[in-house]
Amino acid sequence: MKNLFLLIQSDVIDEKLKNAPDGDYQIGIWIGSLLPFVVLVGLAYWMYYTAKKKEKNN
């Protein structure tokens, strides 16, 4: 199911890039598609770090 979603998402992004009016719009699409993943990775790292820190203190 996850792979299907990623395939659909990449097709939508590719189509948006083809129809982009200029380079700035393409950069915005690229950043907007990566930003949620970067935020989730940052959140996961923060949760891991705090859990490891609490485990070390006990």
Short mmCIF file of C-alpha atoms in Angstrom, two decimals:
data_model
loop_
_atom_site.label_atom_id
_atom_site.label_comp_id
_atom_site.label_asym_id
_atom_site.label_seq_id
_atom_site.Cartn_x
_atom_site.Cartn_y
_atom_site.Cartn_z
CA MET A 1 0.00 0.00 0.00
CA LYS A 2 2.83 2.38 0.90
CA ASN A 3 4.61 1.75 -2.40
CA LEU A 4 1.44 2.48 -4.34
CA PHE A 5 1.07 5.83 -2.59
CA LEU A 6 4.68 6.76 -3.34
CA LEU A 7 4.24 5.86 -7.01
CA ILE A 8 1.10 7.98 -7.30
CA GLN A 9 2.76 10.87 -5.50
CA SER A 10 5.80 10.83 -7.79
CA ASP A 11 3.54 10.91 -10.87
CA VAL A 12 1.69 13.94 -9.53
CA ILE A 13 4.96 15.74 -8.76
CA ASP A 14 6.36 14.93 -12.21
CA GLU A 15 3.24 16.30 -13.88
CA LYS A 16 3.40 19.49 -11.81
CA LEU A 17 7.05 19.98 -12.74
CA LYS A 18 6.27 19.60 -16.45
CA ASN A 19 3.53 22.24 -16.23
CA ALA A 20 5.57 24.64 -14.06
CA PRO A 21 5.63 28.23 -15.35
CA ASP A 22 9.24 28.88 -14.23
CA GLY A 23 12.16 27.55 -12.21
CA ASP A 24 11.06 29.12 -8.95
CA TYR A 25 7.82 27.15 -9.04
CA GLN A 26 9.79 23.95 -9.62
CA ILE A 27 11.95 24.65 -6.58
CA GLY A 28 8.82 25.25 -4.48
CA ILE A 29 7.32 21.94 -5.58
CA TRP A 30 10.55 20.14 -4.77
CA ILE A 31 10.82 21.71 -1.30
CA GLY A 32 7.12 21.13 -0.61
CA SER A 33 7.40 17.46 -1.47
CA LEU A 34 10.45 16.90 0.74
CA LEU A 35 9.54 19.07 3.70
CA PRO A 36 7.01 16.67 5.29
CA PHE A 37 9.56 13.83 5.18
CA VAL A 38 12.28 16.01 6.69
CA VAL A 39 9.94 17.08 9.50
CA LEU A 40 8.96 13.46 10.22
CA VAL A 41 12.60 12.33 10.29
CA GLY A 42 13.45 15.19 12.64
CA LEU A 43 10.56 14.30 14.92
CA ALA A 44 11.55 10.62 14.94
CA TYR A 45 15.15 11.52 15.78
CA TRP A 46 14.04 13.82 18.58
CA MET A 47 11.81 11.09 20.05
CA TYR A 48 14.64 8.56 19.82
CA TYR A 49 17.11 10.95 21.45
CA THR A 50 14.81 11.82 24.36
CA ALA A 51 13.91 8.16 24.96
CA LYS A 52 17.57 7.18 24.95
CA LYS A 53 18.39 10.05 27.32
CA LYS A 54 15.65 8.97 29.75
CA GLU A 55 16.84 5.36 29.59
CA LYS A 56 20.39 6.45 30.37
CA ASN A 57 19.28 8.44 33.43
CA ASN A 58 17.39 5.49 34.97
#
